[in-house]
Amino acid sequence: MKYGYFDDDRREYVITRPDTPLPWINYLGCQAYFGIISNTAGGYSFYRDARLRRLTRYRYNNVPMDLGGRYVYLRDDDSGEYWSPSWQPARRELKDYSCRHGMGYTTIGSTYNGIEAETRYFVPLDETLEIWQLTVTNHREVAATLSAFSTIEFCLWDAQDDATNFQRNLNTGQVEVEDGVIYHKTEYRERRNHFAYFACSEKGEGFDTQREAFLGRYRGWDQPAAVEAGQLTNSVAHGWSPIGAHHVKLVLAPGETRRIVFLLGYHENPDDEKFDPPGSQTINKKTVKPVIAKYLDADRADAAFDRLHRYWESLLGILEVKTPDIHTNRMVNIWNAYQCMATFNMSRSASLFESGIGRGLGFRDSNQDLLGFVHMVPARARERILDLAATQLPTGGAYHQYQPLTKRGNNDIGSGFNDDPHWLILGVSAYLKETGDWSILDEPVPFDNEPGSEAPLYEHLRRSFSYTLDRLGPHRLPLIGRADWNDCLNLNCFSSTPGQSFQTTTNKDGKVAESVFIAGLFVHAAHELAAIACRRGLHQESEHCVAEAAKMEQAIAQHGWDGEWFLRAYDDFGAPIGSKQCEEGKIFIESNGYCVLAGIGLDDGRAAKAMDAVGKYLATKHGIVVQQPAFSRYYLNLGEISSYPPGYKENAGIFCHVNPWVMIAEARLGRGDKAHDYYTRINPSAREEIGDLHRCEPYVYAQMIAGKDAPTFGEAKNSWLTGTAAWNYYAISQWILGIRVTYDGLEIAPVIPQSWPGFTARRVFRGVVYNIAIERKGAGNRIALTVDGAPIEGNLVLAPRDGRREVSVAGVLT
Ligand code: BGC
Ligand code: NOJ
């Protein structure tokens, strides 16, 4: 069953009933101020760091689910009845409920007893605030006397502390109310220089800032006493739980519409200008007041919305495709690209499955996210690369994560995930291919943020490369360390203590367990580094990279091939993992997908064999599972992977992040039908019809779909923040549609389904618009290209020499 529909023209997903299987969310903000918003207005906001600068509260895994949000209540002052136009929290039966999730905004509305109301939420570009535009229309035949109430619950900044340290934080809450604006200033009196504010365009009837005064004792958000009474109490919070609530009275004639703007924002003052007058304890509001005044103005709020709209139009205009498959089109043109922005911004920190307190920005994750993001805002990709590289350790190893506010490596998690360093090479290579900006390689970047340790970024790539060569195991394959891409294959952990972290505990010195996956990754990264070195004129170094890649390929051929597929790893006893000799976990997706993606075995039949085996043993109708057979019990020598019940997460779940490796592998084998078929199996839009099974949003990828060993086979979890976004975008656009950026130009090499008569695309690349039209005339993947009517040799389209900014590329597939 479906819970809504795609409105492709408006680039929106429209949810038509509020009780979706799970809250279906959107992200507000794409620069520094962010929010999560569900289809019933649940969610929270934060500035840069979801843990350390949380503006509003949200209670994860709560019952009923998804409570805490940006709520508006309407009250009919004649009858005393009240409701929430966004359904939650009052949950009345509404007419014409709809939630439109769009590019950076969400509009939720409904009608109740002839009163139509909708709220559009968005974050203006370059601002640290969110706007709620409430529109109320009276469709009754008589005048309506209404009250509108807005509410949010403030978080006392550090979301972890806020949810746990009650002995302190129930005493610290402080607010100021001035001219109807509610300022939340907990801890401003001491070491913080920032505060939040909640403002309303109308001169209100009253306000509340103490939660209990608003809700009443033992009441929830579904039944606030103050809304029931139709009057706020003008409470001023001292300790306990500061909230923000405004009350606006509306008398609407039949047919009349009124618009109200609410603003929630974050503001910082210089340390020596915190108070006004100086020496007092009152917030200096000089610089924030003009901002508040600006956006409370309905027209200027609209103008900010239009600007946001144009921004997204231009970002999504960089690649637009028209294929015979609607699911491909809307994911490539709209939602997959949009999700790539979210993963770039959030890494894996804040979603409905990531609490915003647990994880900073992952080194591996953020580098991979660049694959799907770099074409949109290259300058931000550049900055991110330099930030990531600055956390790299002198050994070439990497902190697994860093905190976005401090940009420092995260000591709690530490390092030792031996795949990490190579993703930096691949992130930088993606940046170079997209932008041609080679200057980035000369940027001085410190190691471990240590002043004085700066070396050109290129040197960081060298260290990434040698990190693996310095850590080879008994079969000359890379030692795995704590884990490789599969965080849950913990071969040196041997954890038998309940609750111990698989991610941070290592009790073996790790000189035996090896990863064939890292071997494949190394080969891939080595070839990219060789290409980069070559273009820097470092020919010897380039040859050295190629030679080491060849050695690694040899080690894989000797010790990493199981006869029908690539092995996955060797454990701490030197026994193979992912081999037909194994009782469980005989074959894994990662080493097979990645080795073939890296080009290994393409010339001797191993690649095709491996992909056939993946198709036979791992592919299901809902996607490709991580391994088979699933681990039926806990294995001390394998770690977290076997801690999951069969079919979930890394234990034979359909990990959507790695499915595109197989799509690319199939494309490299020239098997377009297979590649696109795998693409479609996990494409959320193509799964829209099975919403009750899939359960997550049909417009974004989920990290995981339960595998065939799970009782809930086909059910998705962990939507939004996953490497799936970038990898699928990369696989479909660059390998299946074959519009591939390279160091030297745009390569056109589609490997599309046989049944497609062709497709068209528009790609803006290094300032030039390429209008591409591909026509199928034969069953194969051979392509003949003409550029502006003139045939060219090969499939590499170079930038026009005469400075033209738009060219036509026509390709004929035979
Ligand atoms: C999850 C992995 C994740 C890891 C690190 C594990 O519990 O299964 O998917 O990468 O935690 O946070
Ligand atoms: C999720 C993590 O964010 C990612 O880094 C990891 O590769 C996968 N899980 C697989 O374990």
CSV table of N, CA and C in Angstrom, one decimal, residues 223-348:
chain,number,residue,atom,x,y,z
A,223,GLN,N,-2.4,17.0,25.1
A,223,GLN,CA,-3.5,17.6,25.9
A,223,GLN,C,-3.0,18.8,26.7
A,224,PRO,N,-2.4,19.8,26.2
A,224,PRO,CA,-1.8,20.8,27.0
A,224,PRO,C,-2.9,21.6,27.7
A,225,ALA,N,-2.7,21.8,29.0
A,225,ALA,CA,-3.7,22.4,29.8
A,225,ALA,C,-4.0,23.9,29.3
A,226,ALA,N,-2.9,24.6,28.9
A,226,ALA,CA,-3.0,26.0,28.5
A,226,ALA,C,-3.8,26.1,27.2
A,227,VAL,N,-3.6,25.1,26.3
A,227,VAL,CA,-4.4,25.2,25.1
A,227,VAL,C,-5.9,24.8,25.4
A,228,GLU,N,-6.0,23.9,26.2
A,228,GLU,CA,-7.4,23.5,26.6
A,228,GLU,C,-8.1,24.7,27.2
A,229,ALA,N,-7.4,25.5,28.0
A,229,ALA,CA,-8.0,26.6,28.6
A,229,ALA,C,-8.1,27.8,27.7
A,230,GLY,N,-7.3,27.8,26.6
A,230,GLY,CA,-7.4,28.9,25.6
A,230,GLY,C,-6.6,30.1,26.1
A,231,GLN,N,-5.6,29.8,27.0
A,231,GLN,CA,-4.9,31.0,27.5
A,231,GLN,C,-3.5,30.5,28.1
A,232,LEU,N,-2.5,31.2,27.7
A,232,LEU,CA,-1.2,30.9,28.2
A,232,LEU,C,-1.0,31.6,29.5
A,233,THR,N,0.0,31.3,30.3
A,233,THR,CA,0.2,31.8,31.6
A,233,THR,C,1.3,32.8,31.8
A,234,ASN,N,2.0,33.1,30.7
A,234,ASN,CA,3.1,34.0,30.8
A,234,ASN,C,4.2,33.5,31.8
A,235,SER,N,4.4,32.2,31.8
A,235,SER,CA,5.4,31.7,32.8
A,235,SER,C,6.8,32.0,32.3
A,236,VAL,N,7.7,32.2,33.3
A,236,VAL,CA,9.1,32.4,33.0
A,236,VAL,C,9.9,31.3,33.6
A,237,ALA,N,10.6,30.5,32.8
A,237,ALA,CA,11.3,29.3,33.3
A,237,ALA,C,12.4,29.7,34.2
A,238,HIS,N,12.5,29.1,35.3
A,238,HIS,CA,13.7,29.1,36.2
A,238,HIS,C,14.0,27.6,36.4
A,239,GLY,N,15.0,27.1,35.8
A,239,GLY,CA,15.3,25.7,35.9
A,239,GLY,C,14.2,24.8,35.2
A,240,TRP,N,14.1,23.6,35.6
A,240,TRP,CA,13.2,22.7,35.0
A,240,TRP,C,13.3,22.6,33.5
A,241,SER,N,12.2,22.8,32.8
A,241,SER,CA,12.2,22.5,31.3
A,241,SER,C,11.7,23.7,30.5
A,242,PRO,N,12.6,24.6,30.1
A,242,PRO,CA,12.2,25.7,29.3
A,242,PRO,C,11.6,25.3,28.0
A,243,ILE,N,10.5,26.0,27.7
A,243,ILE,CA,9.9,25.8,26.4
A,243,ILE,C,9.6,27.2,25.7
A,244,GLY,N,9.1,27.1,24.5
A,244,GLY,CA,8.6,28.4,23.9
A,244,GLY,C,7.2,28.2,23.4
A,245,ALA,N,6.3,29.1,23.8
A,245,ALA,CA,4.9,29.0,23.3
A,245,ALA,C,4.4,30.4,23.1
A,246,HIS,N,3.7,30.6,22.0
A,246,HIS,CA,3.1,31.9,21.7
A,246,HIS,C,1.6,31.6,21.6
A,247,HIS,N,0.8,32.7,21.8
A,247,HIS,CA,-0.6,32.6,21.6
A,247,HIS,C,-1.1,33.8,20.8
A,248,VAL,N,-1.7,33.5,19.6
A,248,VAL,CA,-2.2,34.5,18.8
A,248,VAL,C,-3.7,34.3,18.5
A,249,LYS,N,-4.5,35.4,18.7
A,249,LYS,CA,-5.9,35.3,18.5
A,249,LYS,C,-6.2,35.6,17.0
A,250,LEU,N,-7.1,34.9,16.4
A,250,LEU,CA,-7.5,35.2,15.0
A,250,LEU,C,-9.0,35.2,14.9
A,251,VAL,N,-9.5,36.3,14.4
A,251,VAL,CA,-11.0,36.3,14.1
A,251,VAL,C,-11.0,36.3,12.6
A,252,LEU,N,-11.5,35.3,12.0
A,252,LEU,CA,-11.5,35.2,10.5
A,252,LEU,C,-13.0,35.2,10.0
A,253,ALA,N,-13.2,36.1,9.1
A,253,ALA,CA,-14.5,36.2,8.4
A,253,ALA,C,-14.6,35.0,7.4
A,254,PRO,N,-15.8,34.6,7.0
A,254,PRO,CA,-15.9,33.5,6.0
A,254,PRO,C,-15.0,33.8,4.8
A,255,GLY,N,-14.2,32.8,4.5
A,255,GLY,CA,-13.3,32.9,3.3
A,255,GLY,C,-12.0,33.6,3.6
A,256,GLU,N,-11.8,34.2,4.8
A,256,GLU,CA,-10.6,35.0,5.1
A,256,GLU,C,-9.4,34.1,5.4
A,257,THR,N,-8.3,34.6,5.0
A,257,THR,CA,-7.0,33.9,5.2
A,257,THR,C,-6.1,34.8,6.0
A,258,ARG,N,-5.4,34.2,7.0
A,258,ARG,CA,-4.4,35.0,7.7
A,258,ARG,C,-3.1,34.2,7.7
A,259,ARG,N,-2.0,35.0,7.7
A,259,ARG,CA,-0.6,34.3,7.7
A,259,ARG,C,0.1,34.8,8.9
A,260,ILE,N,0.8,33.9,9.5
A,260,ILE,CA,1.6,34.2,10.7
A,260,ILE,C,2.9,33.6,10.5
A,261,VAL,N,4.0,34.3,10.9
A,261,VAL,CA,5.3,33.7,10.8
A,261,VAL,C,5.9,33.5,12.2
A,262,PHE,N,6.4,32.3,12.4
A,262,PHE,CA,7.2,32.0,13.6
A,262,PHE,C,8.6,31.8,13.2
A,263,LEU,N,9.5,32.2,14.1
A,263,LEU,CA,11.0,32.0,13.8
A,263,LEU,C,11.6,31.3,15.0
A,264,LEU,N,12.4,30.3,14.7
A,264,LEU,CA,13.2,29.7,15.7
A,264,LEU,C,14.7,29.8,15.2
A,265,GLY,N,15.5,30.4,16.1
A,265,GLY,CA,16.9,30.6,15.6
A,265,GLY,C,17.9,30.5,16.6
A,266,TYR,N,19.2,30.6,16.1
A,266,TYR,CA,20.4,30.4,17.0
A,266,TYR,C,21.2,31.6,16.7
A,267,HIS,N,21.8,32.2,17.8
A,267,HIS,CA,22.6,33.4,17.6
A,267,HIS,C,23.8,33.3,18.5
A,268,GLU,N,24.9,33.9,18.0
A,268,GLU,CA,26.1,34.0,18.8
A,268,GLU,C,26.5,35.4,19.0
A,269,ASN,N,27.1,35.8,20.1
A,269,ASN,CA,27.6,37.1,20.3
A,269,ASN,C,29.1,37.0,20.6
A,270,PRO,N,29.9,38.0,20.3
A,270,PRO,CA,31.3,38.0,20.7
A,270,PRO,C,31.4,37.8,22.2
A,271,ASP,N,32.4,37.2,22.7
A,271,ASP,CA,32.5,36.9,24.1
A,271,ASP,C,32.5,38.2,25.0
A,272,ASP,N,33.1,39.3,24.4
A,272,ASP,CA,33.1,40.5,25.2
A,272,ASP,C,31.9,41.4,25.0
A,273,GLU,N,30.9,40.9,24.2
A,273,GLU,CA,29.7,41.7,24.0
A,273,GLU,C,28.5,40.9,24.3
A,274,LYS,N,28.6,40.0,25.2
A,274,LYS,CA,27.5,39.1,25.5
A,274,LYS,C,26.3,39.8,26.2
A,275,PHE,N,26.6,40.8,27.0
A,275,PHE,CA,25.5,41.4,27.8
A,275,PHE,C,25.2,42.9,27.5
A,276,ASP,N,24.0,43.3,27.6
A,276,ASP,CA,23.6,44.6,27.4
A,276,ASP,C,22.6,45.1,28.4
A,277,PRO,N,22.9,46.0,29.3
A,277,PRO,CA,24.2,46.7,29.3
A,277,PRO,C,25.3,45.9,29.8
A,278,PRO,N,26.5,46.2,29.4
A,278,PRO,CA,27.7,45.4,29.9
A,278,PRO,C,27.7,45.4,31.4
A,279,GLY,N,28.1,44.2,31.9
A,279,GLY,CA,28.0,44.1,33.4
A,279,GLY,C,26.7,43.5,33.9
A,280,SER,N,25.7,43.6,33.0
A,280,SER,CA,24.4,43.0,33.4
A,280,SER,C,24.4,41.5,33.1
A,281,GLN,N,23.3,40.9,33.3
A,281,GLN,CA,23.1,39.5,32.9
A,281,GLN,C,22.1,39.3,31.7
A,282,THR,N,21.8,40.5,31.1
A,282,THR,CA,20.8,40.5,30.0
A,282,THR,C,21.5,40.3,28.7
A,283,ILE,N,20.9,39.4,27.9
A,283,ILE,CA,21.5,39.2,26.5
A,283,ILE,C,21.6,40.5,25.7
A,284,ASN,N,22.7,40.6,25.1
A,284,ASN,CA,22.8,41.7,24.1
A,284,ASN,C,22.1,41.3,22.8
A,285,LYS,N,21.1,42.0,22.5
A,285,LYS,CA,20.2,41.6,21.4
A,285,LYS,C,20.4,42.5,20.1
A,286,LYS,N,21.5,43.3,20.2
A,286,LYS,CA,21.6,44.3,19.1
A,286,LYS,C,21.8,43.6,17.7
A,287,THR,N,22.5,42.6,17.6
A,287,THR,CA,22.7,42.0,16.3
A,287,THR,C,21.7,41.0,15.9
A,288,VAL,N,20.9,40.5,16.9
A,288,VAL,CA,19.9,39.5,16.5
A,288,VAL,C,18.6,40.2,16.1
A,289,LYS,N,18.3,41.3,16.7
A,289,LYS,CA,17.0,41.9,16.5
A,289,LYS,C,16.7,42.2,15.0
A,290,PRO,N,17.7,42.8,14.3
A,290,PRO,CA,17.4,43.0,12.9
A,290,PRO,C,17.2,41.7,12.1
A,291,VAL,N,17.8,40.6,12.5
A,291,VAL,CA,17.6,39.4,11.8
A,291,VAL,C,16.1,38.9,12.1
A,292,ILE,N,15.7,39.0,13.3
A,292,ILE,CA,14.4,38.6,13.7
A,292,ILE,C,13.4,39.5,12.9
A,293,ALA,N,13.6,40.8,12.9
A,293,ALA,CA,12.7,41.7,12.3
A,293,ALA,C,12.6,41.4,10.8
A,294,LYS,N,13.7,41.0,10.2
A,294,LYS,CA,13.7,40.8,8.7
A,294,LYS,C,12.8,39.6,8.4
A,295,TYR,N,13.0,38.5,9.1
A,295,TYR,CA,12.2,37.3,8.7
A,295,TYR,C,10.8,37.2,9.3
A,296,LEU,N,10.5,38.0,10.2
A,296,LEU,CA,9.1,38.0,10.6
A,296,LEU,C,8.2,38.7,9.6
A,297,ASP,N,8.9,39.4,8.7
A,297,ASP,CA,8.2,40.1,7.6
A,297,ASP,C,7.8,39.0,6.6
A,298,ALA,N,6.5,38.9,6.3
A,298,ALA,CA,6.0,37.8,5.5
A,298,ALA,C,6.6,37.8,4.1
A,299,ASP,N,6.7,39.0,3.5
A,299,ASP,CA,7.3,39.1,2.1
A,299,ASP,C,8.8,38.7,2.1
A,300,ARG,N,9.5,39.1,3.1
A,300,ARG,CA,10.9,38.7,3.1
A,300,ARG,C,11.1,37.3,3.4
A,301,ALA,N,10.2,36.7,4.2
A,301,ALA,CA,10.2,35.3,4.4
A,301,ALA,C,10.0,34.6,3.1
A,302,ASP,N,9.0,35.0,2.3
A,302,ASP,CA,8.7,34.4,1.0
A,302,ASP,C,9.9,34.5,0.1
A,303,ALA,N,10.6,35.7,0.1
A,303,ALA,CA,11.7,35.9,-0.7
A,303,ALA,C,12.8,34.9,-0.4
A,304,ALA,N,13.0,34.7,0.9
A,304,ALA,CA,14.0,33.7,1.3
A,304,ALA,C,13.6,32.3,0.9
A,305,PHE,N,12.3,32.0,0.8
A,305,PHE,CA,11.9,30.7,0.3
A,305,PHE,C,12.2,30.6,-1.2
A,306,ASP,N,11.9,31.6,-1.9
A,306,ASP,CA,12.2,31.6,-3.4
A,306,ASP,C,13.7,31.4,-3.6
A,307,ARG,N,14.5,32.0,-2.8
A,307,ARG,CA,15.9,31.9,-3.0
A,307,ARG,C,16.4,30.4,-2.8
A,308,LEU,N,15.8,29.9,-1.8
A,308,LEU,CA,16.1,28.5,-1.5
A,308,LEU,C,15.7,27.6,-2.6
A,309,HIS,N,14.5,27.9,-3.1
A,309,HIS,CA,14.0,27.1,-4.2
A,309,HIS,C,14.9,27.2,-5.5
A,310,ARG,N,15.4,28.4,-5.8
A,310,ARG,CA,16.3,28.5,-6.9
A,310,ARG,C,17.6,27.9,-6.7
A,311,TYR,N,18.0,27.9,-5.4
A,311,TYR,CA,19.3,27.2,-5.1
A,311,TYR,C,19.2,25.7,-5.4
A,312,TRP,N,18.1,25.1,-5.0
A,312,TRP,CA,18.0,23.7,-5.3
A,312,TRP,C,17.8,23.4,-6.7
A,313,GLU,N,17.2,24.3,-7.4
A,313,GLU,CA,17.0,24.1,-8.8
A,313,GLU,C,18.4,24.1,-9.5
A,314,SER,N,19.2,25.0,-9.1
A,314,SER,CA,20.5,25.0,-9.7
A,314,SER,C,21.4,23.8,-9.3
A,315,LEU,N,21.3,23.4,-8.1
A,315,LEU,CA,22.1,22.2,-7.7
A,315,LEU,C,21.6,21.0,-8.5
A,316,LEU,N,20.3,20.8,-8.6
A,316,LEU,CA,19.8,19.6,-9.2
A,316,LEU,C,19.9,19.7,-10.8
A,317,GLY,N,20.1,20.9,-11.2
A,317,GLY,CA,20.3,21.1,-12.7
A,317,GLY,C,21.7,20.6,-13.2
A,318,ILE,N,22.5,20.3,-12.3
A,318,ILE,CA,23.9,19.9,-12.7
A,318,ILE,C,23.8,18.5,-13.4
A,319,LEU,N,22.9,17.7,-13.0
A,319,LEU,CA,22.7,16.4,-13.7
A,319,LEU,C,21.2,16.1,-13.8
A,320,GLU,N,20.7,16.1,-15.0
A,320,GLU,CA,19.3,15.8,-15.2
A,320,GLU,C,19.2,14.7,-16.3
A,321,VAL,N,18.5,13.7,-16.0
A,321,VAL,CA,18.4,12.6,-17.0
A,321,VAL,C,17.0,12.3,-17.3
A,322,LYS,N,16.8,11.8,-18.5
A,322,LYS,CA,15.5,11.3,-18.9
A,322,LYS,C,15.6,9.9,-19.5
A,323,THR,N,15.3,8.9,-18.8
A,323,THR,CA,15.4,7.6,-19.2
A,323,THR,C,14.0,7.0,-19.3
A,324,PRO,N,13.9,5.8,-19.9
A,324,PRO,CA,12.5,5.2,-19.9
A,324,PRO,C,12.0,4.7,-18.6
A,325,ASP,N,12.8,4.9,-17.5
A,325,ASP,CA,12.4,4.4,-16.2
A,325,ASP,C,12.2,5.5,-15.2
A,326,ILE,N,11.0,5.7,-14.8
A,326,ILE,CA,10.6,6.8,-14.0
A,326,ILE,C,11.3,6.8,-12.6
A,327,HIS,N,11.6,5.6,-12.1
A,327,HIS,CA,12.2,5.5,-10.8
A,327,HIS,C,13.7,5.9,-10.9
A,328,THR,N,14.3,5.6,-12.0
A,328,THR,CA,15.7,6.1,-12.2
A,328,THR,C,15.6,7.6,-12.3
A,329,ASN,N,14.7,8.1,-13.1
A,329,ASN,CA,14.7,9.6,-13.3
A,329,ASN,C,14.5,10.4,-12.0
A,330,ARG,N,13.5,9.9,-11.2
A,330,ARG,CA,13.2,10.8,-10.0
A,330,ARG,C,14.3,10.6,-9.0
A,331,MET,N,14.9,9.4,-8.9
A,331,MET,CA,16.0,9.3,-7.9
A,331,MET,C,17.2,10.1,-8.4
A,332,VAL,N,17.6,10.0,-9.6
A,332,VAL,CA,18.8,10.7,-10.1
A,332,VAL,C,18.5,12.2,-10.1
A,333,ASN,N,17.4,12.6,-10.6
A,333,ASN,CA,17.1,14.1,-10.8
A,333,ASN,C,16.8,14.8,-9.5
A,334,ILE,N,16.2,14.0,-8.5
A,334,ILE,CA,15.7,14.7,-7.3
A,334,ILE,C,16.2,14.1,-6.1
A,335,TRP,N,15.7,12.9,-5.7
A,335,TRP,CA,15.8,12.5,-4.4
A,335,TRP,C,17.2,11.9,-4.0
A,336,ASN,N,17.8,11.2,-4.9
A,336,ASN,CA,19.1,10.6,-4.6
A,336,ASN,C,20.1,11.7,-4.4
A,337,ALA,N,20.0,12.7,-5.3
A,337,ALA,CA,21.0,13.8,-5.2
A,337,ALA,C,20.7,14.6,-3.8
A,338,TYR,N,19.4,14.8,-3.6
A,338,TYR,CA,19.1,15.5,-2.3
A,338,TYR,C,19.6,14.7,-1.1
A,339,GLN,N,19.4,13.4,-1.1
A,339,GLN,CA,19.9,12.6,0.0
A,339,GLN,C,21.4,12.7,0.1
A,340,CYS,N,22.1,12.8,-1.0
A,340,CYS,CA,23.6,13.0,-0.9
A,340,CYS,C,23.9,14.3,-0.2
A,341,MET,N,23.2,15.3,-0.3
A,341,MET,CA,23.4,16.5,0.5
A,341,MET,C,23.3,16.2,2.0
A,342,ALA,N,22.2,15.5,2.3
A,342,ALA,CA,22.0,15.2,3.7
A,342,ALA,C,23.1,14.3,4.3
A,343,THR,N,23.6,13.3,3.5
A,343,THR,CA,24.7,12.5,4.1
A,343,THR,C,26.0,13.3,4.2
A,344,PHE,N,26.2,14.2,3.2
A,344,PHE,CA,27.4,15.0,3.3
A,344,PHE,C,27.3,15.9,4.5
A,345,ASN,N,26.2,16.5,4.8
A,345,ASN,CA,26.1,17.4,6.0
A,345,ASN,C,26.1,16.6,7.3
A,346,MET,N,25.4,15.5,7.4
A,346,MET,CA,25.2,14.9,8.7
A,346,MET,C,26.1,13.7,8.9
A,347,SER,N,26.8,13.3,7.9
A,347,SER,CA,27.5,12.0,8.0
A,347,SER,C,26.5,11.0,8.5
A,348,ARG,N,26.8,10.4,9.7
A,348,ARG,CA,25.9,9.4,10.2
A,348,ARG,C,25.3,9.9,11.6
